[in-house]
Each structure stands twice: as C-alpha cells, then as structure tokens.
CSV table of C-alpha atoms and ligand atoms in Angstrom, one decimal:
chain,number,residue,atom,x,y,z
A,25,MET,CA,225.3,138.1,-45.6
A,26,LEU,CA,226.8,136.5,-42.8
A,27,LYS,CA,225.5,133.0,-43.8
A,28,HIS,CA,226.4,133.5,-46.6
A,29,ASN,CA,230.6,134.1,-45.8
A,30,LEU,CA,230.9,131.8,-43.3
A,31,GLU,CA,229.3,129.3,-45.2
A,32,ASP,CA,231.8,130.5,-48.3
A,33,VAL,CA,234.9,130.7,-45.2
A,34,GLU,CA,233.7,127.3,-43.7
A,35,ARG,CA,233.4,125.4,-48.0
A,36,ARG,CA,237.1,127.0,-48.5
A,37,ILE,CA,239.1,125.3,-45.5
A,38,ALA,CA,237.2,122.2,-46.5
A,39,LEU,CA,238.8,121.8,-49.6
A,40,ALA,CA,241.9,123.7,-48.2
A,41,CYS,CA,242.1,120.6,-45.2
A,42,LYS,CA,241.0,118.2,-48.7
A,43,ARG,CA,244.0,119.7,-50.4
A,44,ALA,CA,246.3,118.4,-47.8
A,45,ASN,CA,244.6,115.5,-46.6
A,46,ARG,CA,243.8,116.5,-43.8
A,47,LYS,CA,240.7,116.1,-41.9
A,48,ARG,CA,238.3,119.3,-41.6
A,49,GLU,CA,238.5,118.3,-38.0
A,50,GLU,CA,242.4,119.1,-37.2
A,51,VAL,CA,240.9,122.8,-38.0
A,52,THR,CA,239.3,124.8,-35.4
A,53,LEU,CA,237.3,128.2,-37.5
A,54,VAL,CA,238.3,131.4,-35.0
A,55,ALA,CA,236.1,134.0,-36.2
A,56,VAL,CA,237.6,137.6,-35.4
A,57,SER,CA,234.5,140.1,-34.3
A,58,LYS,CA,237.1,143.4,-33.3
A,59,THR,CA,235.5,145.8,-34.4
A,60,LYS,CA,231.8,144.6,-34.7
A,61,PRO,CA,229.1,144.9,-32.8
A,62,LEU,CA,227.5,142.4,-31.0
A,63,GLU,CA,224.6,141.2,-33.0
A,64,MET,CA,226.8,140.1,-35.1
A,65,VAL,CA,228.7,137.7,-33.1
A,66,GLU,CA,225.4,136.6,-32.1
A,67,GLU,CA,223.8,135.7,-35.8
A,68,VAL,CA,227.5,133.8,-36.0
A,69,PHE,CA,226.9,132.0,-32.5
A,70,ASP,CA,224.0,130.8,-34.0
A,71,LEU,CA,225.1,129.8,-37.2
A,72,GLY,CA,226.9,127.1,-35.5
A,73,ILE,CA,230.5,129.0,-34.7
A,74,LEU,CA,232.0,129.0,-30.6
A,75,GLU,CA,235.6,130.4,-31.0
A,76,PHE,CA,234.8,134.0,-31.0
A,77,GLY,CA,238.9,136.2,-31.3
A,78,GLU,CA,239.2,139.8,-30.2
A,79,ASN,CA,242.5,141.8,-30.3
A,80,LYS,CA,241.9,144.9,-27.9
A,81,VAL,CA,241.3,144.0,-24.3
A,82,GLN,CA,238.6,146.7,-23.5
A,83,GLU,CA,236.6,145.2,-26.5
A,84,MET,CA,236.9,142.0,-25.6
A,85,VAL,CA,236.0,142.7,-21.6
A,86,ASP,CA,232.9,144.1,-22.6
A,87,LYS,CA,231.4,142.3,-25.0
A,88,TYR,CA,232.1,139.5,-22.8
A,89,GLU,CA,230.2,141.0,-20.2
A,90,ARG,CA,227.0,141.9,-22.6
A,91,ILE,CA,227.0,139.1,-24.8
A,92,LYS,CA,224.2,136.3,-23.9
A,93,SER,CA,225.5,133.5,-25.6
A,94,PRO,CA,228.3,130.7,-24.5
A,95,VAL,CA,231.1,132.2,-27.0
A,96,HIS,CA,234.7,131.7,-26.1
A,97,TRP,CA,236.3,134.4,-26.1
A,98,HIS,CA,240.0,134.4,-27.6
A,99,LEU,CA,242.5,136.7,-27.1
A,100,ILE,CA,244.8,137.3,-30.4
A,101,GLY,CA,246.0,141.1,-30.1
A,102,HIS,CA,249.5,142.0,-28.4
A,103,LEU,CA,248.5,142.0,-24.1
A,104,GLN,CA,250.2,145.3,-21.8
A,105,THR,CA,251.2,143.4,-18.5
A,106,ASN,CA,248.7,145.4,-17.0
A,107,LYS,CA,246.0,143.8,-17.9
A,108,VAL,CA,246.5,141.0,-17.4
A,109,LYS,CA,244.1,141.3,-14.6
A,110,TYR,CA,240.9,142.1,-17.1
A,111,ILE,CA,241.3,139.1,-19.6
A,112,VAL,CA,242.9,135.8,-17.8
A,113,ASP,CA,240.0,134.0,-16.4
A,114,LYS,CA,237.9,135.1,-19.4
A,115,THR,CA,239.6,134.0,-22.4
A,116,VAL,CA,240.2,130.3,-23.1
A,117,LEU,CA,243.2,131.3,-25.2
A,118,ILE,CA,245.7,133.6,-25.2
A,119,HIS,CA,247.6,133.6,-28.4
A,120,SER,CA,249.5,136.4,-28.3
A,121,VAL,CA,252.5,135.4,-24.8
A,122,ASP,CA,255.7,136.5,-26.6
A,123,SER,CA,258.0,137.3,-23.3
A,124,LEU,CA,258.8,135.6,-19.4
A,125,LYS,CA,257.5,139.0,-18.0
A,126,LEU,CA,254.0,138.5,-19.6
A,127,ALA,CA,254.2,134.9,-18.5
A,128,ASN,CA,255.0,136.0,-15.0
A,129,GLN,CA,252.1,138.4,-14.5
A,130,ILE,CA,249.7,135.9,-16.7
A,131,GLN,CA,250.9,133.9,-14.1
A,132,LYS,CA,250.5,135.8,-11.3
A,133,GLU,CA,247.3,136.5,-11.8
A,134,ALA,CA,246.0,133.5,-12.5
A,135,GLU,CA,247.7,132.2,-9.3
A,136,LYS,CA,244.9,134.7,-7.8
A,137,ARG,CA,242.0,133.1,-9.2
A,138,ASN,CA,242.6,129.6,-8.9
A,139,CYS,CA,242.7,129.0,-12.7
A,140,ILE,CA,244.7,127.4,-15.0
A,141,VAL,CA,245.5,130.0,-18.3
A,142,PRO,CA,246.0,127.6,-21.7
A,143,ILE,CA,248.0,129.9,-24.3
A,144,LEU,CA,250.3,130.2,-27.3
A,145,ILE,CA,253.5,132.2,-28.0
A,146,GLU,CA,253.6,134.7,-30.5
A,147,VAL,CA,256.7,133.8,-33.0
A,148,ASN,CA,257.4,136.9,-35.6
A,149,ILE,CA,258.6,134.0,-37.7
A,150,ALA,CA,258.8,136.3,-41.4
A,151,LYS,CA,261.1,139.5,-38.7
A,152,GLU,CA,259.0,141.9,-39.9
A,153,GLU,CA,259.8,144.9,-37.7
A,154,THR,CA,256.1,146.1,-36.8
A,155,LYS,CA,255.6,143.5,-36.0
A,156,PHE,CA,255.5,141.4,-31.3
A,157,GLY,CA,255.6,138.2,-31.1
A,158,VAL,CA,259.7,136.1,-30.4
A,159,THR,CA,262.1,135.4,-33.4
A,160,LYS,CA,261.9,132.1,-33.9
A,161,GLU,CA,265.9,131.2,-32.2
A,162,GLU,CA,263.8,132.8,-28.6
A,163,THR,CA,260.5,130.1,-29.2
A,164,LEU,CA,262.5,127.2,-27.5
A,165,PRO,CA,264.1,129.3,-24.1
A,166,LEU,CA,261.1,130.9,-24.0
A,167,ILE,CA,258.9,128.1,-23.6
A,168,GLU,CA,261.2,126.3,-21.5
A,169,GLU,CA,260.8,129.3,-19.0
A,170,VAL,CA,256.9,128.8,-19.0
A,171,ALA,CA,257.1,125.2,-19.0
A,172,LYS,CA,257.7,126.0,-15.3
A,173,LEU,CA,254.9,128.1,-14.3
A,174,PRO,CA,252.5,126.3,-13.2
A,175,ASN,CA,248.7,128.2,-14.0
A,176,ILE,CA,249.7,128.1,-17.1
A,177,ARG,CA,249.3,125.7,-20.0
A,178,VAL,CA,251.5,126.2,-23.4
A,179,CYS,CA,249.1,124.7,-26.2
A,180,GLY,CA,251.6,125.8,-29.2
A,181,LEU,CA,252.8,128.6,-31.0
A,182,MET,CA,250.7,131.6,-33.0
A,183,THR,CA,251.9,134.0,-36.1
A,184,SER,CA,250.8,136.9,-37.9
A,185,ALA,CA,252.3,136.2,-41.3
A,186,PRO,CA,252.7,139.0,-43.4
A,187,PHE,CA,250.1,141.4,-45.3
A,188,VAL,CA,250.8,140.1,-49.7
A,189,GLU,CA,248.7,140.6,-52.7
A,190,ASP,CA,249.8,136.5,-53.4
A,191,PRO,CA,249.2,134.3,-50.3
A,192,GLU,CA,251.8,132.3,-51.5
A,193,GLU,CA,254.5,134.4,-50.6
A,194,ASN,CA,253.5,133.0,-46.6
A,195,ARG,CA,253.8,129.2,-47.5
A,196,VAL,CA,257.4,129.9,-46.5
A,197,TYR,CA,257.0,131.0,-43.1
A,198,PHE,CA,254.1,128.7,-43.1
A,199,ARG,CA,256.1,125.3,-43.3
A,200,GLU,CA,258.2,127.1,-41.3
A,201,LEU,CA,256.7,127.8,-38.0
A,202,HIS,CA,255.0,125.0,-38.8
A,203,GLU,CA,258.7,122.6,-38.7
A,204,LEU,CA,259.1,124.1,-35.4
A,205,PHE,CA,256.3,123.3,-33.9
A,206,VAL,CA,257.5,119.7,-34.9
A,207,ASP,CA,260.9,119.8,-33.5
A,208,ILE,CA,259.0,120.8,-30.0
A,209,ARG,CA,256.0,119.3,-29.7
A,210,GLN,CA,258.7,115.8,-30.1
A,211,LYS,CA,260.4,116.9,-27.0
A,212,ASN,CA,258.0,116.5,-25.2
A,213,ILE,CA,258.6,119.3,-22.8
A,214,ASP,CA,256.9,119.2,-19.4
A,215,ASN,CA,253.8,121.0,-18.8
A,216,ILE,CA,254.3,121.7,-22.7
A,217,ASP,CA,251.1,120.4,-24.8
A,218,MET,CA,252.0,121.0,-28.4
A,219,LYS,CA,248.4,121.1,-30.3
A,220,ILE,CA,247.5,124.3,-31.2
A,221,LEU,CA,249.0,126.5,-34.5
A,222,SER,CA,246.8,129.4,-34.8
A,223,MET,CA,248.2,130.9,-38.3
A,224,GLY,CA,245.7,131.3,-41.4
A,225,MET,CA,243.6,135.0,-41.9
A,226,THR,CA,241.5,136.3,-44.6
A,227,ASN,CA,244.1,136.3,-46.9
A,228,ASP,CA,246.1,133.5,-46.4
A,229,PHE,CA,244.3,130.8,-44.2
A,230,GLU,CA,244.0,128.3,-47.0
A,231,VAL,CA,247.7,128.7,-47.8
A,232,ALA,CA,248.0,128.2,-44.3
A,233,ILE,CA,246.1,125.4,-43.4
A,234,GLU,CA,247.8,123.5,-46.6
A,235,GLU,CA,251.3,123.3,-44.5
A,236,GLY,CA,249.2,122.5,-41.3
A,237,SER,CA,247.7,125.2,-39.3
A,238,THR,CA,245.4,124.5,-36.9
A,239,MET,CA,243.8,127.0,-36.2
A,240,VAL,CA,242.6,130.2,-38.6
A,241,ARG,CA,241.3,133.1,-37.0
A,242,ILE,CA,239.3,134.9,-39.9
A,243,GLY,CA,238.1,138.3,-39.4
A,244,THR,CA,236.7,140.1,-42.9
A,245,ALA,CA,235.4,136.8,-44.6
A,246,ILE,CA,233.0,136.1,-42.2
A,247,PHE,CA,232.2,139.8,-41.3
A,248,GLY,CA,233.3,142.2,-44.1
A,249,ALA,CA,236.0,145.4,-44.0
A,250,ARG,CA,236.4,147.0,-40.8
A,251,ASN,CA,236.0,150.7,-41.0
A,252,TYR,CA,238.4,152.0,-38.5
A,253,LYS,CA,237.3,155.6,-38.1
A,254,ILE,CA,234.0,155.2,-37.5
A,255,LYS,CA,235.1,153.3,-34.2
A,256,GLY,CA,238.1,155.4,-33.6
A,257,GLU,CA,240.4,153.6,-34.6
A,258,SER,CA,243.7,152.9,-35.8
B,319,LIG,C1,242.8,141.6,-37.1
B,319,LIG,C2,243.3,140.0,-37.2
B,319,LIG,C3,243.1,139.0,-37.6
B,319,LIG,C4,241.4,139.1,-39.0
B,319,LIG,O1,242.0,139.8,-40.3
B,319,LIG,P1,240.7,139.0,-40.9
B,319,LIG,O2,242.1,139.6,-42.0
B,319,LIG,O3,239.9,140.6,-41.2
B,319,LIG,O4,240.9,137.6,-41.2
B,319,LIG,C5,243.6,137.4,-37.5
B,319,LIG,N1,244.4,138.0,-36.3
B,319,LIG,C6,244.8,138.8,-35.6
B,319,LIG,C7,245.7,139.2,-35.5
B,319,LIG,C8,244.0,140.3,-36.4
B,319,LIG,O5,244.4,140.6,-35.3
C-alpha cells in the first residue's frame, strides 16, 4: 500500500512540476508521519524518502529515539517555548516559528548546544482565526529581528492553507505567499537564506507546486487516513 501510494504521489508531483515548467528537483517531499507507527516510517524510508514531518514534539522525540534509519525530522506543528529544548538538536528544520519570543528561545537552546537551527517563518496567509502564524504584514519585521540571532538560520516561509473542497480555492493564497517569499528574498538580508517555501498538503499540493512551492508536506496521501480516536489525540 505504501509503495503504491508513494508512487502515486511522486507521479502527481512530477506532473505538477511539468505543468509549471519546473524541475522535479526543485520540490522536496516531506512525508508527514504523525500518528503513524515507526514501521511505516521505516518502510517509506526504504522506498527512498529521507524527510519526515511530525507536528508534536513528544511524538517526534519518541520516534527520533527509536528509529534505526537516519531519517531527517521536520517539526511542522506549533511549538511551545518550553518544549524547544527537547528538539533543537533533533530536527533539520522547524517549519513553525511565528514569534520573536519563540525564536529567542530557540537561539538560547541552540547556543547551549553550539548548533545552528534552520527555521521557517509560519505565515497565516488566509488569516484564519484557528491557525497559528504571523500575518503577511508581520512577516518581514519578524524576519529582520530573527536575522540578528546568530544560532538561527531563516530558510524561508511556511503556510497551511485552509481546508477546502476544491484546492483551486487556495491558489490565491499560495500565489500571495510566493510573492512575499520572492520580495523578501530580493532584499538579501544578512543571515537570511530564502530558499524554502513550504506549502501544499494532501489536498492541495499540486496547486501549491504550480504556484512555486519548494517543499510539500504530505501525510494522508502516503500513509492513509489518520485515526485520532485510537491515538487519543484531537
Ligand atoms: C498533518 C499536517 C500535514 C499533512 O496533512 P495531510 O493532509 O495528511 O497531507 C501538513 N502540514 C502540517 C502542518 C500538518 O500538521
């Protein structure tokens, strides 16, 4: 099942790249393994996927400690300042930085461990009340502050678009975030390396790729539907 799912996702990514006149190598696939067992992560790793996303600190740390394969862990969910210490040296990329307070805490913990932490700034581009992330207007001012923190490297922007029936509805948001991404990149701010635009999930990744995404975070289409009830999560 996983092999078949992954092949299907790969085929759809390739087709979206082709439609947008982009190279397949421009888009990184992050397999979102939240709520799924380690055996499935290992199986997907063996099928050639290196990047995996988790949205909860505890679950990421748990999988980090138990897994045998050298996978790259991405923290894609909301991060509380008091949990930064558990993951700063275990993740290749934190996708969800949305405040200076959180960035300062990452700086503090990274300095202790003498490491550089790559991060993305999460933008709530559709201004959804239920979502984390800074507004479009707050993005550049936050980046200018985070740029001063020596143990953090801002690598780009991330968003989770609204859940919609028709992914075309999200095209306008992906386009808007891509424009912001390019605008900020052109400023060539010191210590800022705008190279990653993390947008697109199972429901809308093809549209996101057509609009310039360089990193798609795909869970359901690879691992199947999640059963939160069994896991006791909400
Ligand atoms: C769960 C999750 C995803 C993947 O969602 P699917 O719809 O299953 O592909 C992507 N990004 C974030 C931040 C998530 O929490």
